[in-house]
PDB file of C-alpha atoms in Angstrom:
ATOM      1  CA  MET U   1       0.000   0.000   0.000  1.00  0.00           C
ATOM      2  CA  LYS U   2       2.801   2.339   0.958  1.00  0.00           C
ATOM      3  CA  ASN U   3       4.648   1.469  -2.240  1.00  0.00           C
ATOM      4  CA  LYS U   4       1.646   2.527  -4.314  1.00  0.00           C
ATOM      5  CA  LYS U   5       1.507   5.937  -2.592  1.00  0.00           C
ATOM      6  CA  ILE U   6       5.234   6.468  -3.150  1.00  0.00           C
ATOM      7  CA  ILE U   7       4.906   5.575  -6.833  1.00  0.00           C
ATOM      8  CA  LYS U   8       1.917   7.966  -7.178  1.00  0.00           C
ATOM      9  CA  VAL U   9       3.884  10.842  -5.547  1.00  0.00           C
ATOM     10  CA  LEU U  10       6.899  10.228  -7.783  1.00  0.00           C
ATOM     11  CA  SER U  11       4.656  10.214 -10.826  1.00  0.00           C
ATOM     12  CA  MET U  12       3.202  13.609  -9.861  1.00  0.00           C
ATOM     13  CA  PHE U  13       6.715  15.097  -9.407  1.00  0.00           C
ATOM     14  CA  THR U  14       7.720  13.705 -12.781  1.00  0.00           C
ATOM     15  CA  LEU U  15       4.683  15.322 -14.454  1.00  0.00           C
ATOM     16  CA  LEU U  16       5.381  18.681 -12.744  1.00  0.00           C
ATOM     17  CA  ALA U  17       9.026  18.592 -13.824  1.00  0.00           C
ATOM     18  CA  ALA U  18       8.074  17.793 -17.407  1.00  0.00           C
ATOM     19  CA  PHE U  19       5.538  20.670 -17.465  1.00  0.00           C
ATOM     20  CA  ALA U  20       8.122  23.096 -16.092  1.00  0.00           C
ATOM     21  CA  ALA U  21      10.620  22.030 -18.771  1.00  0.00           C
ATOM     22  CA  CYS U  22       8.064  22.593 -21.520  1.00  0.00           C
ATOM     23  CA  SER U  23       7.304  26.078 -20.215  1.00  0.00           C
ATOM     24  CA  ASN U  24      11.017  27.042 -20.253  1.00  0.00           C
ATOM     25  CA  ASN U  25      11.495  25.734 -23.823  1.00  0.00           C
ATOM     26  CA  ALA U  26       8.498  27.615 -25.241  1.00  0.00           C
ATOM     27  CA  PRO U  27       9.500  30.318 -27.878  1.00  0.00           C
ATOM     28  CA  LYS U  28       9.743  33.834 -26.470  1.00  0.00           C
ATOM     29  CA  THR U  29       8.142  36.781 -28.205  1.00  0.00           C
ATOM     30  CA  ASN U  30      10.766  38.787 -30.153  1.00  0.00           C
ATOM     31  CA  GLN U  31      10.039  42.327 -28.939  1.00  0.00           C
ATOM     32  CA  ALA U  32      12.954  43.879 -30.815  1.00  0.00           C
ATOM     33  CA  SER U  33      11.686  42.688 -34.205  1.00  0.00           C
ATOM     34  CA  THR U  34       8.192  44.082 -33.711  1.00  0.00           C
ATOM     35  CA  PRO U  35       8.074  47.877 -34.126  1.00  0.00           C
ATOM     36  CA  SER U  36       6.045  49.780 -31.592  1.00  0.00           C
ATOM     37  CA  VAL U  37       3.042  51.851 -32.550  1.00  0.00           C
ATOM     38  CA  GLU U  38       4.987  55.017 -31.696  1.00  0.00           C
ATOM     39  CA  ASN U  39       7.898  54.068 -34.001  1.00  0.00           C
ATOM     40  CA  VAL U  40       5.548  53.240 -36.881  1.00  0.00           C
ATOM     41  CA  SER U  41       3.742  56.557 -36.433  1.00  0.00           C
ATOM     42  CA  SER U  42       7.063  58.454 -36.375  1.00  0.00           C
ATOM     43  CA  ASP U  43       8.261  56.746 -39.581  1.00  0.00           C
ATOM     44  CA  VAL U  44       5.009  57.506 -41.381  1.00  0.00           C
ATOM     45  CA  SER U  45       5.173  61.151 -40.256  1.00  0.00           C
ATOM     46  CA  THR U  46       8.753  61.486 -41.545  1.00  0.00           C
ATOM     47  CA  GLU U  47       7.853  60.004 -44.928  1.00  0.00           C
ATOM     48  CA  ASP U  48       4.840  62.341 -45.223  1.00  0.00           C
ATOM     49  CA  SER U  49       7.068  65.327 -44.397  1.00  0.00           C
ATOM     50  CA  LYS U  50       9.574  64.362 -47.124  1.00  0.00           C
ATOM     51  CA  ALA U  51       6.741  63.917 -49.611  1.00  0.00           C
ATOM     52  CA  ASP U  52       5.384  67.383 -48.751  1.00  0.00           C
ATOM     53  CA  GLU U  53       8.844  68.949 -49.235  1.00  0.00           C
ATOM     54  CA  LYS U  54       9.183  67.315 -52.669  1.00  0.00           C
ATOM     55  CA  SER U  55       5.693  68.501 -53.600  1.00  0.00           C
ATOM     56  CA  ILE U  56       6.499  72.097 -52.574  1.00  0.00           C
ATOM     57  CA  GLU U  57       9.800  72.018 -54.478  1.00  0.00           C
ATOM     58  CA  SER U  58       8.036  70.675 -57.573  1.00  0.00           C
ATOM     59  CA  ASN U  59       5.391  73.398 -57.340  1.00  0.00           C
ATOM     60  CA  ASN U  60       8.057  76.101 -57.009  1.00  0.00           C
ATOM     61  CA  MET U  61       9.872  74.823 -60.094  1.00  0.00           C
ATOM     62  CA  SER U  62       6.616  74.786 -62.018  1.00  0.00           C
ATOM     63  CA  THR U  63       5.836  78.354 -60.935  1.00  0.00           C
ATOM     64  CA  GLU U  64       9.283  79.595 -61.960  1.00  0.00           C
ATOM     65  CA  SER U  65       9.063  77.967 -65.385  1.00  0.00           C
ATOM     66  CA  SER U  66       5.636  79.511 -66.011  1.00  0.00           C
ATOM     67  CA  ASP U  67       6.709  82.975 -64.852  1.00  0.00           C
ATOM     68  CA  PRO U  68       6.867  85.186 -67.972  1.00  0.00           C
ATOM     69  CA  LYS U  69       9.465  87.411 -66.345  1.00  0.00           C
ATOM     70  CA  ALA U  70      11.807  84.470 -65.896  1.00  0.00           C
ATOM     71  CA  SER U  71      11.563  83.455 -69.548  1.00  0.00           C
ATOM     72  CA  ASN U  72      11.798  87.003 -70.898  1.00  0.00           C
ATOM     73  CA  LYS U  73      14.905  88.316 -69.236  1.00  0.00           C
ATOM     74  CA  VAL U  74      16.443  91.046 -71.314  1.00  0.00           C
ATOM     75  CA  GLU U  75      20.163  91.711 -71.222  1.00  0.00           C
ATOM     76  CA  VAL U  76      21.248  95.325 -71.495  1.00  0.00           C
ATOM     77  CA  THR U  77      23.302  95.844 -74.630  1.00  0.00           C
ATOM     78  CA  GLU U  78      25.912  98.451 -75.356  1.00  0.00           C
ATOM     79  CA  ASP U  79      23.504 100.596 -77.381  1.00  0.00           C
ATOM     80  CA  GLU U  80      20.859 100.549 -74.644  1.00  0.00           C
ATOM     81  CA  LYS U  81      23.293 102.492 -72.452  1.00  0.00           C
ATOM     82  CA  ALA U  82      23.203 105.386 -74.911  1.00  0.00           C
ATOM     83  CA  VAL U  83      21.435 108.526 -73.677  1.00  0.00           C
ATOM     84  CA  GLU U  84      18.499 109.339 -75.933  1.00  0.00           C
ATOM     85  CA  GLN U  85      18.503 112.980 -76.968  1.00  0.00           C
ATOM     86  CA  VAL U  86      15.066 114.363 -77.824  1.00  0.00           C
ATOM     87  CA  ASN U  87      15.271 118.080 -77.031  1.00  0.00           C
ATOM     88  CA  ASP U  88      14.896 120.239 -80.108  1.00  0.00           C
ATOM     89  CA  GLY U  89      18.014 122.118 -81.180  1.00  0.00           C
ATOM     90  CA  SER U  90      21.477 121.329 -82.499  1.00  0.00           C
ATOM     91  CA  TYR U  91      23.978 118.787 -81.205  1.00  0.00           C
ATOM     92  CA  ILE U  92      27.597 119.382 -82.192  1.00  0.00           C
ATOM     93  CA  THR U  93      30.839 117.422 -81.922  1.00  0.00           C
ATOM     94  CA  ASN U  94      34.141 117.116 -83.803  1.00  0.00           C
ATOM     95  CA  MET U  95      35.272 114.054 -85.685  1.00  0.00           C
ATOM     96  CA  LEU U  96      38.555 113.168 -83.993  1.00  0.00           C
ATOM     97  CA  LEU U  97      39.006 109.423 -83.612  1.00  0.00           C
ATOM     98  CA  SER U  98      42.410 109.889 -81.961  1.00  0.00           C
ATOM     99  CA  LYS U  99      40.867 111.758 -79.005  1.00  0.00           C
ATOM    100  CA  LYS U 100      38.661 108.783 -78.073  1.00  0.00           C
ATOM    101  CA  GLY U 101      35.860 111.087 -76.973  1.00  0.00           C
ATOM    102  CA  GLU U 102      37.965 113.419 -74.846  1.00  0.00           C
ATOM    103  CA  ARG U 103      37.082 117.102 -75.051  1.00  0.00           C
ATOM    104  CA  ILE U 104      39.375 119.559 -76.829  1.00  0.00           C
ATOM    105  CA  GLU U 105      40.605 121.676 -73.930  1.00  0.00           C
ATOM    106  CA  ASP U 106      41.717 124.869 -75.682  1.00  0.00           C
ATOM    107  CA  ILE U 107      38.347 125.393 -77.391  1.00  0.00           C
ATOM    108  CA  ASP U 108      36.247 123.336 -74.932  1.00  0.00           C
ATOM    109  CA  ALA U 109      34.611 121.224 -77.614  1.00  0.00           C
ATOM    110  CA  GLY U 110      33.484 117.636 -77.754  1.00  0.00           C
ATOM    111  CA  THR U 111      34.868 114.894 -80.006  1.00  0.00           C
ATOM    112  CA  THR U 112      33.433 111.686 -81.433  1.00  0.00           C
ATOM    113  CA  TYR U 113      35.210 108.438 -82.230  1.00  0.00           C
ATOM    114  CA  GLN U 114      32.352 106.348 -83.642  1.00  0.00           C
ATOM    115  CA  ILE U 115      29.137 106.961 -85.610  1.00  0.00           C
ATOM    116  CA  ALA U 116      26.591 104.260 -86.401  1.00  0.00           C
ATOM    117  CA  ILE U 117      22.971 103.829 -87.420  1.00  0.00           C
ATOM    118  CA  GLU U 118      20.972 100.988 -85.888  1.00  0.00           C
ATOM    119  CA  ASP U 119      17.227 100.350 -86.001  1.00  0.00           C
ATOM    120  CA  GLY U 120      16.435 103.871 -87.146  1.00  0.00           C
ATOM    121  CA  ASN U 121      18.665 105.486 -84.506  1.00  0.00           C
ATOM    122  CA  LEU U 122      21.830 107.496 -84.997  1.00  0.00           C
ATOM    123  CA  ILE U 123      24.385 106.468 -82.371  1.00  0.00           C
ATOM    124  CA  VAL U 124      27.227 108.869 -81.614  1.00  0.00           C
ATOM    125  CA  LYS U 125      29.979 107.822 -79.196  1.00  0.00           C
ATOM    126  CA  GLY U 126      32.015 110.582 -77.615  1.00  0.00           C
ATOM    127  CA  THR U 127      31.399 113.993 -76.043  1.00  0.00           C
ATOM    128  CA  MET U 128      28.912 116.501 -77.453  1.00  0.00           C
ATOM    129  CA  ASP U 129      27.625 120.040 -77.027  1.00  0.00           C
ATOM    130  CA  TYR U 130      24.062 121.312 -77.301  1.00  0.00           C
ATOM    131  CA  SER U 131      22.475 124.545 -78.501  1.00  0.00           C
ATOM    132  CA  ASP U 132      18.748 125.175 -78.280  1.00  0.00           C
ATOM    133  CA  GLY U 133      18.989 127.478 -81.317  1.00  0.00           C
ATOM    134  CA  LYS U 134      17.045 130.287 -79.707  1.00  0.00           C
ATOM    135  CA  GLU U 135      17.938 133.879 -80.585  1.00  0.00           C
ATOM    136  CA  ASP U 136      18.739 134.859 -77.001  1.00  0.00           C
ATOM    137  CA  SER U 137      21.286 132.031 -76.727  1.00  0.00           C
ATOM    138  CA  ASN U 138      23.599 133.812 -79.214  1.00  0.00           C
ATOM    139  CA  GLY U 139      24.803 130.483 -80.551  1.00  0.00           C
ATOM    140  CA  GLN U 140      26.137 129.441 -77.141  1.00  0.00           C
ATOM    141  CA  THR U 141      26.615 125.711 -76.650  1.00  0.00           C
ATOM    142  CA  ASN U 142      26.758 123.646 -73.476  1.00  0.00           C
ATOM    143  CA  PRO U 143      28.316 120.231 -72.861  1.00  0.00           C
ATOM    144  CA  ILE U 144      25.839 117.382 -72.400  1.00  0.00           C
ATOM    145  CA  GLU U 145      26.330 114.396 -70.129  1.00  0.00           C
ATOM    146  CA  GLY U 146      27.213 110.909 -71.234  1.00  0.00           C
ATOM    147  CA  ASN U 147      29.614 109.329 -73.674  1.00  0.00           C
ATOM    148  CA  GLU U 148      27.026 107.625 -75.894  1.00  0.00           C
ATOM    149  CA  HIS U 149      24.134 109.462 -77.494  1.00  0.00           C
ATOM    150  CA  SER U 150      21.125 108.124 -79.395  1.00  0.00           C
ATOM    151  CA  PHE U 151      18.958 110.127 -81.821  1.00  0.00           C
ATOM    152  CA  LYS U 152      15.753 108.910 -83.451  1.00  0.00           C
ATOM    153  CA  LEU U 153      15.899 109.576 -87.191  1.00  0.00           C
ATOM    154  CA  ALA U 154      12.941 111.098 -89.035  1.00  0.00           C
ATOM    155  CA  ASP U 155      11.744 109.171 -92.078  1.00  0.00           C
ATOM    156  CA  ASP U 156      12.863 112.021 -94.380  1.00  0.00           C
ATOM    157  CA  VAL U 157      16.151 112.797 -92.609  1.00  0.00           C
ATOM    158  CA  ILE U 158      18.798 114.554 -94.733  1.00  0.00           C
ATOM    159  CA  PHE U 159      22.452 113.456 -94.708  1.00  0.00           C
ATOM    160  CA  GLN U 160      24.874 115.986 -96.153  1.00  0.00           C
ATOM    161  CA  ALA U 161      28.362 117.463 -96.257  1.00  0.00           C
ATOM    162  CA  VAL U 162      28.601 121.257 -96.189  1.00  0.00           C
ATOM    163  CA  GLY U 163      31.372 123.815 -96.188  1.00  0.00           C
ATOM    164  CA  GLY U 164      31.930 127.439 -97.167  1.00  0.00           C
ATOM    165  CA  THR U 165      29.889 128.666-100.098  1.00  0.00           C
ATOM    166  CA  ALA U 166      29.882 125.304-101.908  1.00  0.00           C
ATOM    167  CA  LYS U 167      26.590 123.575-102.479  1.00  0.00           C
ATOM    168  CA  ALA U 168      25.782 120.858 -99.946  1.00  0.00           C
ATOM    169  CA  LYS U 169      26.598 117.324-101.050  1.00  0.00           C
ATOM    170  CA  MET U 170      23.730 114.961-100.356  1.00  0.00           C
ATOM    171  CA  PHE U 171      24.192 111.358 -99.252  1.00  0.00           C
ATOM    172  CA  THR U 172      22.137 108.249 -98.807  1.00  0.00           C
ATOM    173  CA  GLN U 173      22.426 106.662 -95.374  1.00  0.00           C
ATOM    174  CA  GLU U 174      25.021 104.156 -96.605  1.00  0.00           C
ATOM    175  CA  GLU U 175      27.013 106.852 -98.437  1.00  0.00           C
ATOM    176  CA  PHE U 176      26.999 109.062 -95.364  1.00  0.00           C
ATOM    177  CA  LEU U 177      28.363 106.316 -93.105  1.00  0.00           C
ATOM    178  CA  LYS U 178      31.092 105.563 -95.654  1.00  0.00           C
ATOM    179  CA  TYR U 179      32.065 109.245 -95.871  1.00  0.00           C
ATOM    180  CA  ALA U 180      32.015 109.594 -92.070  1.00  0.00           C
ATOM    181  CA  LYS U 181      34.456 106.679 -91.864  1.00  0.00           C
ATOM    182  CA  GLU U 182      36.779 108.365 -94.343  1.00  0.00           C
ATOM    183  CA  VAL U 183      36.920 111.610 -92.314  1.00  0.00           C
ATOM    184  CA  GLU U 184      36.676 110.099 -88.824  1.00  0.00           C
ATOM    185  CA  ASP U 185      39.923 111.780 -87.636  1.00  0.00           C
ATOM    186  CA  SER U 186      39.720 114.948 -89.729  1.00  0.00           C
ATOM    187  CA  GLY U 187      38.486 117.428 -87.115  1.00  0.00           C
ATOM    188  CA  LEU U 188      35.396 118.219 -89.207  1.00  0.00           C
ATOM    189  CA  ALA U 189      32.252 119.099 -87.271  1.00  0.00           C
ATOM    190  CA  LEU U 190      29.275 116.765 -86.964  1.00  0.00           C
ATOM    191  CA  ILE U 191      26.039 118.713 -86.552  1.00  0.00           C
ATOM    192  CA  ILE U 192      22.746 116.998 -85.758  1.00  0.00           C
ATOM    193  CA  LYS U 193      19.545 119.015 -85.942  1.00  0.00           C
ATOM    194  CA  VAL U 194      16.508 117.795 -83.985  1.00  0.00           C
ATOM    195  CA  GLU U 195      12.929 118.981 -84.503  1.00  0.00           C
ATOM    196  CA  ASN U 196       9.912 117.597 -82.649  1.00  0.00           C
ATOM    197  CA  GLY U 197      12.159 114.989 -81.071  1.00  0.00           C
ATOM    198  CA  LEU U 198      13.405 113.601 -84.405  1.00  0.00           C
ATOM    199  CA  VAL U 199      16.595 114.162 -86.369  1.00  0.00           C
ATOM    200  CA  THR U 200      15.827 116.104 -89.555  1.00  0.00           C
ATOM    201  CA  THR U 201      19.400 116.876 -90.715  1.00  0.00           C
ATOM    202  CA  VAL U 202      22.801 115.293 -90.126  1.00  0.00           C
ATOM    203  CA  SER U 203      25.690 117.384 -91.471  1.00  0.00           C
ATOM    204  CA  ILE U 204      29.457 116.984 -91.649  1.00  0.00           C
ATOM    205  CA  SER U 205      30.776 120.526 -91.870  1.00  0.00           C
ATOM    206  CA  SER U 206      34.198 122.024 -92.659  1.00  0.00           C
TER     207      SER U 206
END
């Protein structure tokens, strides 16, 4: 009888030991491999933020490309620096290429070193003097500012060479530019007459 009780007790201990061993060998939950709700939320928020930044950048690029000012930038050219002269009267200078636009000190007169015609405008580079042509001015001239001067030509502008009592020699625009090149360092006077804001006569005078 006692042997049966001992065997029963040993059997119970054996069962308990086996159960304990099974519990220890059971697989543990891998907490490190399972992201927390907070980490997932943070990752999603970061991705959304990057997506928003890319969207804003894309929109900015689209706005810049559609901006008419960005596509129509205009560079200032040499001729656009020229001062446009529109006051009625006479503009005078002397054709002296060697002076490079410097004024003649002993007679206080301007000089020009380049004459051109572009898009209906006479461009004179150098120093010039101006006379309003009024009777009370007594032919007095005054220096004008700038080293490049632009004059809008009238449709019927006259190009000519004059001197003394000889009859004026008329030129076409091309002939005038050729003649001006021939006498560019001669000291002859260049006289430009403006009426109603337009050049009516361009003269090379001796």
